[in-house]
């Protein structure tokens, strides 16, 4: 038994058996909970639904529930293995639905090969689910089953084996044509295989614009010809009258090959005889009809896709079905029609042409992806797929009249962002605020690849007016090599323009001349991009600065403090992280700057943090953390926290704050109220102030890495102007997020000074 095989068996058998479970979404820990969940409370939603059947979507999970139905007669790569052996595959399908689109699944394996029995079963199942995904049912029965159910049922029915490949490969085809410049109307396409996927894919290509007469389809007997007897109606649609008999005949001069058959069906010689810039989609699994390296050996001008993860351009159905159902369910569609499938195809094609997030590249070993012959379709772990495909599908459903409800597509996108994580929802609001009044943000590390990519994102999102410091020609060459557009960004060379550099040096010298800095040293400082950038902000040539991508934290803070300094009345700066949990938003401080703050500094950190949170539109409630609860343990450390709390209460009596508190006392409202009824915290605090850097840094990193919280920051508090420090090695998406924060900070800073 190979290690790989044993790994797969262990994965499915160890711990809780299988891959899925039913998880309650409401509390069920008290007698009251149980009386609401079942008897007698459950009677109330039952009465409402009986009076108005549409309320089933309001009071039950039906609207987010899909049944994956199979009889196991055509399991990919395994054939007719029956319903029991197919169950691991169907559970896996459920995992993909949940992982990629937050859709719940009942996997249902049916012990029947009679298509009418399967149809009747699905009809009886309709009240339970919002949609049905037919899976691994053999042809031609699968065509009859799906067609009949689409006629009879009032919920979406989708046979992924047919339409998944069609939708995904259709997107790859559109982009291959974009690159080659070939018109789709003249494309000559050859299919190897005539099963469910091949026929559905061919029909989808016809909808895209391929002419039916330009398609040649082969099965085990050769080319499907009009003069062949006993053709079923599905194959008959693609019977040709051309003088073609074998796959080799059909491929001669063809523009495209689509393989949905068996390994080794195509030879190098066959590919060599294809037309210029051939498109070869060899999709048999686990081994394709011909390996990509064999195609490229004889036709280096070819564009190749397979169904495998170890080659570029994987035609993976997970790019389609979760998001197609997501869009269909969210408008309560009665069906998934051709227009909805076409919308999914075009959305995927559009997404592949955009810059790829670094998080996706990290998931694939830091491989660089750029639209072209080796990147025709998005990767499955691209989080933007749902934001592109589901709204496109929902829009098509509304336009074609199969949607029960009408929704606002922009608002719907915002709701989908929330499904991807509360952090994305929070940052969406931040982006919206930034777009209202974009500010000039300077990036001293303007020659860094990640900063250049981030600049492209910033421009695309229109959240700021970026200023890159560096050599203009070098930056533009890097942007071109990275495949991103930075048109609209200002590029400033700090080593050119001696007049500006001298002006900055003189001002820096004036500010630091009594702190050990000579004019010569000031001039030298201005040759360092981070000092130059800070002076741009100080002198009004920029509104904020972001640095730290390729520098250690102190290397950024020290120049900022020397050039700009702290805000009036602030003794020390502090670092804040925004921690986003599944259902709440919490701020941690000080996570990055002050190692062992005294009571005065701790009070200042609390006030700075509360002020920043308030500026974000969130009402701050501050918990001052310790290992002690209100004097339960007396020590210099706990006394420090108690004193800091008293200082804050005197300076900001309107602020809801209490301490010293143990962490669990702070976050457990019932426990705190029962044991410490005198506490002035009326709700769980959303700003947690830690007694030292050890505690804060460890806490936020544990929450981030083990507690599945999203961490945004660090946010630098207390500077006289908006200066923010990136984590070393931040991804372009992180830079975009912190840029939006910097812009909002700059807006608030300008507003405070305008009103002063």
XYZ file of C-alpha atoms in Angstrom:
756
model
C 0.000 0.000 0.000
C 1.583 3.292 -1.101
C 1.969 6.154 1.331
C -0.333 8.294 -0.809
C -3.070 5.674 -0.720
C -2.685 5.196 3.025
C -2.734 8.962 3.556
C -6.077 9.135 1.746
C -7.536 6.274 3.792
C -6.277 7.792 7.042
C -7.710 11.187 6.088
C -11.183 9.699 5.723
C -11.092 7.270 8.667
C -9.194 8.933 11.492
C -10.951 11.053 14.096
C -14.594 11.559 13.243
C -15.380 9.287 10.302
C -15.980 10.877 6.905
C -15.662 14.549 5.950
C -18.897 16.308 6.879
C -21.197 16.807 9.880
C -24.374 18.695 10.782
C -23.600 21.680 13.012
C -26.345 23.584 14.872
C -26.480 27.285 14.051
C -28.438 28.316 17.158
C -27.591 27.783 20.838
C -28.951 24.594 22.376
C -27.387 24.568 25.825
C -30.314 25.533 28.084
C -33.900 24.403 28.613
C -35.068 27.679 27.068
C -32.953 27.046 23.962
C -34.456 23.572 23.564
C -37.994 24.839 24.039
C -37.422 27.340 21.205
C -35.614 24.893 18.934
C -38.222 22.166 19.293
C -41.365 21.906 21.360
C -43.289 24.091 21.971
C -41.510 27.059 20.302
C -41.014 25.421 16.929
C -44.755 25.510 16.354
C -44.643 29.244 15.660
C -42.497 29.148 12.489
C -44.481 26.067 11.403
C -47.700 28.085 11.550
C -46.108 30.960 9.627
C -44.883 28.665 6.856
C -48.262 26.900 6.644
C -49.883 30.297 6.103
C -47.192 31.507 3.684
C -45.005 28.770 2.107
C -42.377 31.303 0.983
C -41.570 31.861 4.668
C -39.763 28.516 4.608
C -36.776 30.510 3.312
C -37.070 32.878 6.294
C -37.396 30.349 9.100
C -35.406 27.333 7.873
C -32.085 26.505 6.205
C -33.733 25.507 2.927
C -32.485 28.586 1.079
C -28.848 27.642 1.702
C -29.173 23.878 1.348
C -28.297 21.771 -1.695
C -28.791 18.033 -2.150
C -25.944 16.259 -3.929
C -27.702 13.261 -5.503
C -25.939 10.301 -7.121
C -26.434 6.635 -7.876
C -22.699 6.062 -8.380
C -22.961 4.820 -11.957
C -20.325 7.145 -13.461
C -17.889 8.175 -10.745
C -14.960 10.080 -12.239
C -12.071 7.729 -12.955
C -13.831 4.806 -11.236
C -16.911 4.112 -13.339
C -19.982 2.284 -12.012
C -19.006 1.634 -8.397
C -22.485 1.966 -6.891
C -24.015 4.320 -4.321
C -22.091 3.118 -1.250
C -18.658 3.462 -2.848
C -19.686 6.840 -4.284
C -20.470 8.302 -0.855
C -16.896 9.591 -0.137
C -17.031 11.501 -3.418
C -20.400 13.048 -2.582
C -19.194 14.014 0.892
C -16.223 15.649 -0.817
C -18.599 17.576 -3.026
C -20.287 18.818 0.136
C -16.942 19.989 1.506
C -16.291 21.990 -1.671
C -19.739 23.608 -1.579
C -19.155 24.703 2.015
C -15.491 25.680 1.670
C -15.845 27.794 -1.448
C -19.387 29.206 -1.268
C -20.682 28.633 2.295
C -23.475 26.369 1.025
C -24.719 23.516 3.217
C -25.151 20.069 1.677
C -26.974 16.810 2.270
C -25.227 14.131 0.218
C -27.775 11.519 -0.866
C -26.803 8.259 -2.561
C -29.725 6.526 -4.276
C -29.808 2.740 -4.700
C -31.384 2.707 -8.164
C -30.333 2.717 -11.809
C -33.875 3.415 -12.962
C -33.938 7.048 -14.148
C -37.652 7.380 -13.405
C -37.094 6.274 -9.818
C -34.343 8.857 -9.408
C -36.608 11.513 -10.894
C -39.430 10.591 -8.513
C -37.022 10.603 -5.568
C -35.835 14.118 -6.410
C -39.414 15.297 -6.814
C -40.208 14.107 -3.288
C -37.014 15.738 -2.037
C -37.892 19.194 -3.372
C -39.464 20.627 -0.162
C -36.266 19.901 1.773
C -33.655 21.738 -0.294
C -33.091 24.920 -2.265
C -31.364 23.125 -5.149
C -30.216 19.733 -6.448
C -26.751 18.943 -7.774
C -26.845 15.725 -9.784
C -23.510 13.960 -9.660
C -21.795 10.953 -11.256
C -24.863 9.535 -13.014
C -24.128 7.712 -16.252
C -25.126 8.834 -19.762
C -27.541 8.929 -21.475
C -29.750 8.531 -18.388
C -28.292 11.683 -16.856
C -29.613 13.800 -19.757
C -33.129 12.451 -19.341
C -33.056 12.859 -15.562
C -31.866 16.459 -15.661
C -34.182 17.515 -18.480
C -37.215 15.999 -16.746
C -36.399 17.492 -13.357
C -35.855 20.935 -14.873
C -39.362 20.700 -16.334
C -41.024 19.439 -13.145
C -39.206 21.101 -10.249
C -39.367 24.688 -9.076
C -35.787 24.743 -7.746
C -32.402 24.805 -9.527
C -31.219 21.438 -10.871
C -27.667 21.199 -12.181
C -25.751 18.154 -13.422
C -22.192 19.235 -12.715
C -20.587 16.455 -14.765
C -22.238 17.950 -17.834
C -22.206 21.663 -17.260
C -19.260 22.198 -14.919
C -16.694 21.277 -17.531
C -18.627 23.274 -20.112
C -18.693 26.459 -18.037
C -15.045 26.326 -16.950
C -13.520 25.238 -20.237
C -15.694 27.819 -21.996
C -13.962 30.548 -19.980
C -10.561 29.129 -20.915
C -11.639 28.997 -24.571
C -12.681 32.672 -24.597
C -9.309 33.689 -23.209
C -7.384 31.425 -25.569
C -9.177 33.122 -28.464
C -8.389 36.524 -26.934
C -4.686 35.626 -27.017
C -4.629 33.957 -30.441
C -6.924 36.456 -32.141
C -8.901 33.687 -33.851
C -12.606 34.393 -34.458
C -14.838 31.881 -32.711
C -17.102 31.572 -35.764
C -14.363 29.947 -37.828
C -13.024 27.683 -35.067
C -12.827 23.986 -35.984
C -13.244 21.911 -32.806
C -12.690 18.176 -32.274
C -14.048 16.276 -29.261
C -12.638 12.962 -28.101
C -15.448 11.392 -26.089
C -19.207 11.674 -26.439
C -20.425 11.317 -22.876
C -22.344 13.764 -20.703
C -19.493 16.251 -20.284
C -18.515 16.230 -23.958
C -22.025 16.782 -25.278
C -22.841 19.502 -22.741
C -19.512 21.234 -23.419
C -20.074 21.135 -27.157
C -23.551 22.645 -26.714
C -22.083 25.382 -24.508
C -19.450 26.167 -27.139
C -22.222 26.507 -29.716
C -23.892 29.048 -27.410
C -20.568 30.884 -27.211
C -20.448 31.161 -31.010
C -18.805 27.972 -32.329
C -20.678 26.726 -35.391
C -22.237 23.310 -34.895
C -21.066 22.195 -38.336
C -17.472 22.984 -37.304
C -17.586 20.453 -34.455
C -16.442 16.861 -34.953
C -17.122 14.450 -32.086
C -15.616 10.994 -31.699
C -16.469 8.022 -29.514
C -15.028 4.504 -29.262
C -16.252 3.771 -32.816
C -14.633 6.829 -34.409
C -16.133 10.065 -35.702
C -19.866 10.370 -35.090
C -21.224 10.604 -38.594
C -24.722 11.274 -39.905
C -24.703 7.978 -41.799
C -24.104 5.933 -38.641
C -27.177 4.039 -37.422
C -28.617 3.843 -33.893
C -27.474 7.265 -32.715
C -29.300 8.615 -29.672
C -30.677 12.127 -29.997
C -27.852 13.624 -27.933
C -25.019 12.313 -30.114
C -27.118 12.910 -33.201
C -26.896 16.673 -32.660
C -23.185 16.475 -33.500
C -23.212 13.941 -36.310
C -21.131 15.292 -39.199
C -21.448 14.838 -42.946
C -17.784 15.707 -43.511
C -15.451 13.014 -44.825
C -13.962 12.272 -41.401
C -13.730 8.812 -39.888
C -10.994 8.725 -37.245
C -9.732 11.076 -34.571
C -6.585 11.528 -36.648
C -8.686 12.615 -39.636
C -10.637 15.075 -37.535
C -7.557 16.685 -35.928
C -5.842 17.387 -39.234
C -6.051 21.192 -39.594
C -8.300 21.571 -36.543
C -8.000 24.655 -34.316
C -9.012 23.005 -31.057
C -9.025 19.611 -29.358
C -11.224 18.834 -26.350
C -10.504 15.521 -24.678
C -13.075 13.961 -22.382
C -12.168 10.348 -23.014
C -9.153 8.239 -22.025
C -5.419 8.614 -21.481
C -3.208 8.310 -24.542
C -5.979 8.854 -27.090
C -3.916 11.512 -28.916
C -0.388 11.270 -30.317
C 2.243 13.906 -30.985
C 1.779 13.365 -34.703
C -1.920 14.201 -34.459
C -1.176 17.453 -32.624
C 1.577 18.356 -35.072
C -0.985 18.375 -37.875
C -3.322 20.866 -36.190
C -3.762 24.472 -37.316
C -1.609 27.405 -36.218
C -1.725 28.235 -32.473
C -3.790 25.162 -31.608
C -5.873 24.969 -28.428
C -5.507 21.588 -26.705
C -7.766 20.819 -23.741
C -6.807 17.260 -22.734
C -9.180 16.764 -19.792
C -9.213 13.006 -19.124
C -8.469 12.252 -15.461
C -6.222 11.271 -13.869
C -4.121 11.040 -17.051
C -4.899 13.267 -20.034
C -5.257 12.175 -23.646
C -1.808 13.649 -24.244
C 0.602 15.212 -21.769
C 1.250 18.969 -22.081
C 4.993 18.435 -22.513
C 4.304 16.177 -25.490
C 2.018 18.785 -27.039
C 4.565 21.574 -26.603
C 7.398 19.399 -27.916
C 5.801 19.396 -31.363
C 3.694 22.561 -31.138
C 5.315 25.220 -28.927
C 2.634 27.631 -30.157
C -0.116 25.587 -28.503
C -2.234 26.596 -25.503
C -2.821 23.574 -23.279
C -5.230 22.802 -20.444
C -5.757 19.618 -18.437
C -7.814 18.487 -15.467
C -4.719 18.119 -13.292
C -3.300 20.370 -10.591
C 0.337 19.814 -11.596
C -0.014 21.584 -14.957
C -1.094 25.126 -15.867
C -4.725 25.795 -16.803
C -6.518 23.209 -14.692
C -10.131 22.877 -15.828
C -11.485 22.338 -12.329
C -15.244 22.178 -11.767
C -14.849 23.750 -8.330
C -14.465 27.041 -10.213
C -18.119 26.751 -11.209
C -20.733 24.802 -9.298
C -20.347 26.380 -5.808
C -20.671 29.893 -7.157
C -23.374 29.106 -9.714
C -25.504 27.655 -6.918
C -24.592 30.587 -4.642
C -25.999 33.075 -7.126
C -29.021 30.892 -7.912
C -29.925 30.315 -4.253
C -29.565 33.952 -3.305
C -32.244 35.058 -5.777
C -34.295 31.899 -5.064
C -34.031 30.894 -8.708
C -36.464 28.319 -10.080
C -33.817 26.938 -12.421
C -30.249 27.259 -13.646
C -30.666 28.194 -17.297
C -28.246 28.619 -20.193
C -27.972 32.359 -19.626
C -26.833 31.816 -16.038
C -24.199 29.315 -17.152
C -23.029 31.706 -19.839
C -22.768 34.513 -17.271
C -20.538 32.281 -15.136
C -18.285 31.536 -18.101
C -17.833 35.187 -19.012
C -17.231 36.203 -15.385
C -14.455 33.610 -15.014
C -12.870 34.717 -18.275
C -12.910 38.344 -17.122
C -11.371 37.510 -13.739
C -8.456 35.625 -15.314
C -7.367 38.813 -17.076
C -6.821 40.682 -13.790
C -3.733 40.740 -11.577
C -3.612 37.703 -9.272
C -3.533 38.256 -5.476
C -0.372 37.160 -3.689
C -2.436 34.962 -1.363
C -3.288 32.834 -4.405
C 0.342 32.663 -5.500
C 1.373 31.611 -1.989
C -1.144 28.773 -2.111
C 0.676 27.522 -5.223
C 4.247 27.734 -3.963
C 4.754 31.438 -4.774
C 4.400 30.763 -8.497
C 3.774 33.982 -10.453
C 0.558 33.985 -12.474
C -0.102 36.374 -15.319
C -2.778 36.290 -18.015
C -1.467 34.391 -21.007
C -1.096 30.943 -22.517
C -0.229 29.422 -19.121
C -2.937 31.272 -17.244
C -6.263 31.136 -19.082
C -8.536 30.608 -16.056
C -8.394 31.593 -12.375
C -7.034 29.277 -9.718
C -9.603 27.643 -7.390
C -8.214 29.376 -4.291
C -8.727 32.856 -5.726
C -11.143 34.417 -3.191
C -12.535 36.781 -5.839
C -14.263 34.017 -7.819
C -17.423 34.166 -5.722
C -17.507 37.960 -6.066
C -17.388 37.658 -9.862
C -19.429 34.541 -10.629
C -22.272 34.592 -8.090
C -23.406 38.177 -8.902
C -23.184 37.450 -12.640
C -25.356 34.348 -12.194
C -27.830 36.188 -9.964
C -28.085 39.041 -12.467
C -28.742 36.606 -15.334
C -31.403 34.836 -13.262
C -33.213 38.121 -12.640
C -32.938 39.235 -16.263
C -34.332 35.937 -17.566
C -37.248 35.798 -15.136
C -36.319 32.687 -13.137
C -35.529 34.592 -9.918
C -38.189 34.706 -7.217
C -36.645 37.802 -5.624
C -34.983 40.886 -7.051
C -31.798 42.094 -5.363
C -29.437 45.031 -5.662
C -26.274 43.565 -7.200
C -23.878 46.009 -5.540
C -25.416 45.355 -2.146
C -25.274 41.643 -2.933
C -21.533 41.874 -3.597
C -21.141 43.495 -0.190
C -23.035 40.579 1.398
C -20.788 38.094 -0.393
C -17.728 39.908 0.931
C -19.171 39.428 4.417
C -19.499 35.689 3.724
C -15.791 35.580 2.942
C -15.058 36.918 6.428
C -15.999 39.807 8.684
C -12.603 41.343 8.033
C -13.439 41.794 4.379
C -16.703 43.471 5.350
C -14.872 45.870 7.676
C -12.288 46.660 5.028
C -15.009 47.160 2.415
C -16.438 49.947 4.578
C -12.936 51.381 4.979
C -12.407 51.274 1.200
C -15.690 53.055 0.619
C -14.701 55.843 3.017
C -11.298 56.150 1.359
C -12.828 56.396 -2.147
C -14.936 59.383 -1.143
C -11.826 61.536 -0.824
C -8.611 59.762 -1.948
C -5.446 61.220 -0.427
C -1.779 61.243 -1.487
C 0.026 58.340 0.147
C 3.788 58.042 -0.337
C 5.583 54.678 -0.444
C 9.346 55.022 0.196
C 9.954 51.442 -1.033
C 8.623 52.291 -4.473
C 11.021 49.939 -6.275
C 9.818 46.889 -4.317
C 7.775 44.430 -6.411
C 5.050 44.028 -3.797
C 4.684 47.779 -3.417
C 4.417 48.144 -7.204
C 1.721 45.466 -7.308
C -0.024 47.087 -4.356
C 0.107 50.422 -6.174
C -1.749 48.834 -9.092
C -4.421 47.574 -6.661
C -4.687 50.983 -5.002
C -5.211 52.625 -8.393
C -7.741 50.009 -9.472
C -9.704 50.407 -6.225
C -9.368 54.219 -6.409
C -8.702 54.479 -2.666
C -5.633 56.748 -2.818
C -3.352 58.775 -5.038
C -0.104 56.803 -4.684
C 3.370 58.329 -4.797
C 6.212 55.861 -5.382
C 9.748 56.846 -4.423
C 12.475 55.463 -6.663
C 13.944 55.538 -10.119
C 11.080 56.140 -12.558
C 12.445 54.018 -15.414
C 13.219 51.105 -13.083
C 9.756 51.229 -11.475
C 7.970 51.316 -14.831
C 10.080 48.431 -16.171
C 9.283 46.352 -13.055
C 5.580 47.131 -13.414
C 5.640 46.008 -17.036
C 7.485 42.823 -16.111
C 4.962 42.133 -13.334
C 2.113 42.700 -15.758
C 0.434 45.482 -13.768
C -0.575 49.021 -14.658
C 0.583 51.919 -12.487
C -0.676 54.599 -14.851
C -1.876 57.427 -12.632
C 0.727 56.952 -9.913
C 3.201 59.740 -9.231
C 6.833 58.604 -9.245
C 9.356 60.770 -7.407
C 13.094 60.197 -7.576
C 14.509 61.293 -4.186
C 18.018 61.343 -5.649
C 17.044 63.808 -8.381
C 15.673 67.314 -7.888
C 18.304 68.837 -5.579
C 16.153 71.892 -4.806
C 13.410 69.865 -3.133
C 15.942 67.686 -1.321
C 17.733 70.783 0.003
C 14.446 72.314 1.161
C 13.625 69.131 3.071
C 17.141 68.961 4.534
C 16.966 72.544 5.788
C 13.642 71.929 7.523
C 14.866 68.650 9.007
C 18.003 70.417 10.274
C 15.875 73.172 11.837
C 13.844 70.584 13.738
C 16.804 68.463 14.844
C 19.715 70.890 15.170
C 19.529 70.891 18.956
C 19.257 67.110 19.018
C 22.659 66.284 17.612
C 21.982 66.558 13.863
C 24.247 68.692 11.631
C 23.236 70.133 8.259
C 25.558 67.682 6.520
C 23.814 64.819 8.307
C 20.410 66.269 7.440
C 21.379 66.316 3.768
C 22.528 62.706 3.994
C 19.239 61.706 5.629
C 17.326 63.136 2.665
C 19.041 60.604 0.392
C 17.235 57.864 2.323
C 13.736 57.323 0.847
C 12.035 56.838 4.218
C 13.334 60.186 5.549
C 12.531 61.864 2.225
C 8.996 60.437 2.306
C 8.411 61.572 5.895
C 9.471 65.094 4.953
C 7.066 65.030 2.002
C 4.255 64.436 4.501
C 5.551 67.078 6.915
C 5.918 69.696 4.153
C 2.464 69.030 2.705
C 3.620 67.289 -0.483
C 1.882 64.075 0.630
C -0.919 63.305 3.083
C 0.392 60.081 4.590
C 3.168 57.510 4.399
C 3.304 53.717 4.305
C 6.608 51.899 4.757
C 8.108 48.744 6.238
C 7.672 46.185 3.446
C 11.410 45.615 3.286
C 12.508 47.172 6.587
C 12.416 46.171 10.217
C 9.847 47.990 12.336
C 12.304 50.322 14.155
C 13.870 51.312 10.812
C 10.572 52.965 9.896
C 9.461 54.321 13.253
C 12.757 56.047 14.087
C 12.864 58.231 10.930
C 9.159 59.017 11.354
C 9.667 60.155 14.939
C 12.744 62.222 14.021
C 11.155 63.881 10.998
C 7.531 64.228 12.088
C 7.247 63.439 15.774
C 4.231 62.716 17.906
C 0.927 64.564 17.903
C 0.508 67.470 20.358
C 0.133 66.165 23.899
C 1.280 62.633 23.011
C 4.400 61.323 24.754
C 4.667 57.924 23.066
C 3.339 56.269 19.936
C 1.663 52.873 20.090
C 0.724 50.008 17.786
C -2.820 48.696 17.307
C -4.155 45.595 15.543
C -7.707 45.198 14.330
C -8.687 41.581 15.018
C -11.727 40.342 13.128
C -13.485 37.274 14.484
C -16.448 35.520 12.909
C -19.055 37.689 14.622
C -17.164 40.557 16.239
C -14.457 43.157 15.834
C -11.823 43.644 18.563
C -8.794 45.953 18.773
C -5.556 44.903 20.530
C -2.938 47.391 21.828
C -0.024 47.926 22.227
C 1.112 45.122 19.960
C 4.281 46.539 18.401
C 6.026 49.445 20.154
C 6.152 49.795 23.958
C 7.900 46.889 25.665
C 6.963 47.556 29.300
C 4.822 50.693 29.517
C 4.344 52.471 32.837
C 0.874 53.470 34.044
C 1.025 56.854 32.293
C 2.007 55.284 28.978
C -0.621 52.554 29.374
C -3.289 55.204 29.924
C -2.093 57.047 26.829
C -2.242 53.840 24.766
C -5.840 53.314 25.906
C -6.845 56.869 24.983
C -5.108 56.751 21.596
C -6.731 53.406 20.797
C -10.203 54.554 21.832
C -9.840 57.716 19.760
C -8.810 55.755 16.662
C -11.668 53.258 17.065
C -14.114 56.123 17.478
C -12.822 57.677 14.232
C -13.653 54.427 12.465
C -17.274 54.884 13.475
C -17.156 52.255 16.247
C -18.111 53.081 19.853
C -15.084 52.050 21.961
C -15.423 49.983 25.129
C -12.019 49.490 26.757
C -10.861 46.567 28.877
C -7.548 47.016 30.731
C -6.133 43.492 30.980
C -4.081 41.939 33.735
C -3.644 38.636 35.580
C -5.691 40.166 38.407
C -9.386 41.036 38.801
C -9.954 44.333 40.620
C -7.182 43.844 43.163
C -7.548 40.072 43.597
C -3.751 39.871 43.330
C -1.653 42.847 44.360
C 1.642 43.348 42.552
C 3.464 46.184 40.784
C 2.187 44.875 37.424
C -1.489 44.726 38.411
C -1.231 48.022 40.329
C 0.121 49.615 37.135
C -2.980 48.551 35.210
C -5.309 49.727 37.981
C -3.606 53.133 38.105
C -3.707 53.455 34.305
C -7.461 52.762 34.396
C -7.977 55.510 36.984
C -5.954 57.963 34.877
C -8.090 57.252 31.796
C -11.342 57.614 33.746
C -10.238 61.029 34.981
C -9.154 62.238 31.533
C -12.071 60.770 29.555
C -15.003 60.275 31.952
C -17.353 59.616 29.020
C -15.331 56.561 27.897
C -16.643 53.124 28.897
C -13.583 51.470 30.471
C -12.668 49.235 33.366
C -9.752 47.285 34.797
C -7.702 45.618 35.996
C -9.409 42.588 34.443
C -8.403 39.058 33.600
C -9.017 38.269 29.925
C -11.914 35.868 30.540
C -13.586 38.277 32.954
C -13.375 40.961 30.306
C -14.961 38.950 27.493
C -17.594 36.949 29.454
C -20.402 39.400 30.172
C -22.509 37.090 32.365
C -19.523 36.059 34.489
C -18.420 39.676 34.952
C -21.901 40.881 35.886
C -22.483 38.051 38.329
C -19.132 38.308 40.104
C -18.318 42.010 39.686
C -21.664 43.842 39.456
C -19.913 47.142 40.209
C -17.943 47.003 36.933
C -18.427 50.042 34.714
C -18.190 47.856 31.585
C -21.795 47.303 30.556
C -20.917 45.202 27.506
C -17.998 43.111 26.376
C -15.034 45.414 25.589
C -14.012 45.798 21.963
C -10.667 47.467 22.776
C -8.270 45.343 24.812
C -5.223 47.039 26.329
C -2.463 44.626 27.338
C -0.054 45.288 30.215
C 3.094 44.841 28.122
C 4.377 44.037 24.659
C 4.951 40.366 25.501
C 1.285 39.799 26.301
C -0.107 41.864 23.420
C 2.171 40.494 20.707
C 1.691 36.878 21.820
C -2.091 37.286 22.120
C -2.678 38.792 18.695
C -0.424 36.277 16.953
C -2.097 33.323 18.672
C -5.527 34.663 17.754
C -4.363 35.251 14.193
C -2.630 31.932 13.629
C -4.639 29.545 15.813
C -7.890 31.336 16.579
C -8.771 31.954 12.916
C -9.048 35.691 13.451
C -8.173 38.046 10.625
C -5.508 40.547 11.671
C -5.317 44.022 10.119
C -2.403 46.261 11.016
C -0.209 47.295 12.600
C -1.805 50.720 12.874
C 0.571 53.329 14.291
C -1.122 55.635 16.799
C -0.017 59.007 18.127
C 1.946 60.442 15.185
C 1.575 64.120 14.269
C 0.769 63.071 10.683
C -0.594 59.806 9.221
C 2.351 57.395 9.209
C 1.747 53.639 9.131
C 4.192 50.766 9.274
C 3.736 47.578 7.271
C 4.627 44.155 8.538
C 7.842 43.055 6.856
C 6.933 40.904 3.852
C 3.299 42.117 3.668
C 1.284 40.975 0.656
C -0.047 43.486 -1.858
C -3.571 42.990 -0.433
C -2.280 43.891 3.055
C -0.695 47.038 1.641
C -4.021 47.938 0.002
C -5.871 47.489 3.307
C -3.411 49.609 5.272
C -3.449 52.223 2.501
C -7.205 52.558 2.932
C -6.688 52.975 6.686
C -3.989 55.576 6.031
C -6.322 57.509 3.720
C -9.140 57.526 6.275
C -6.593 58.615 8.895
C -5.453 61.423 6.566
C -9.068 62.503 5.993
C -9.653 62.671 9.753
C -6.333 64.485 10.277
C -7.264 67.131 7.710
C -10.701 67.502 9.254
C -9.281 68.026 12.753
C -6.845 70.666 11.518
C -9.489 72.409 9.422
C -11.655 72.754 12.500
C -8.787 73.862 14.730
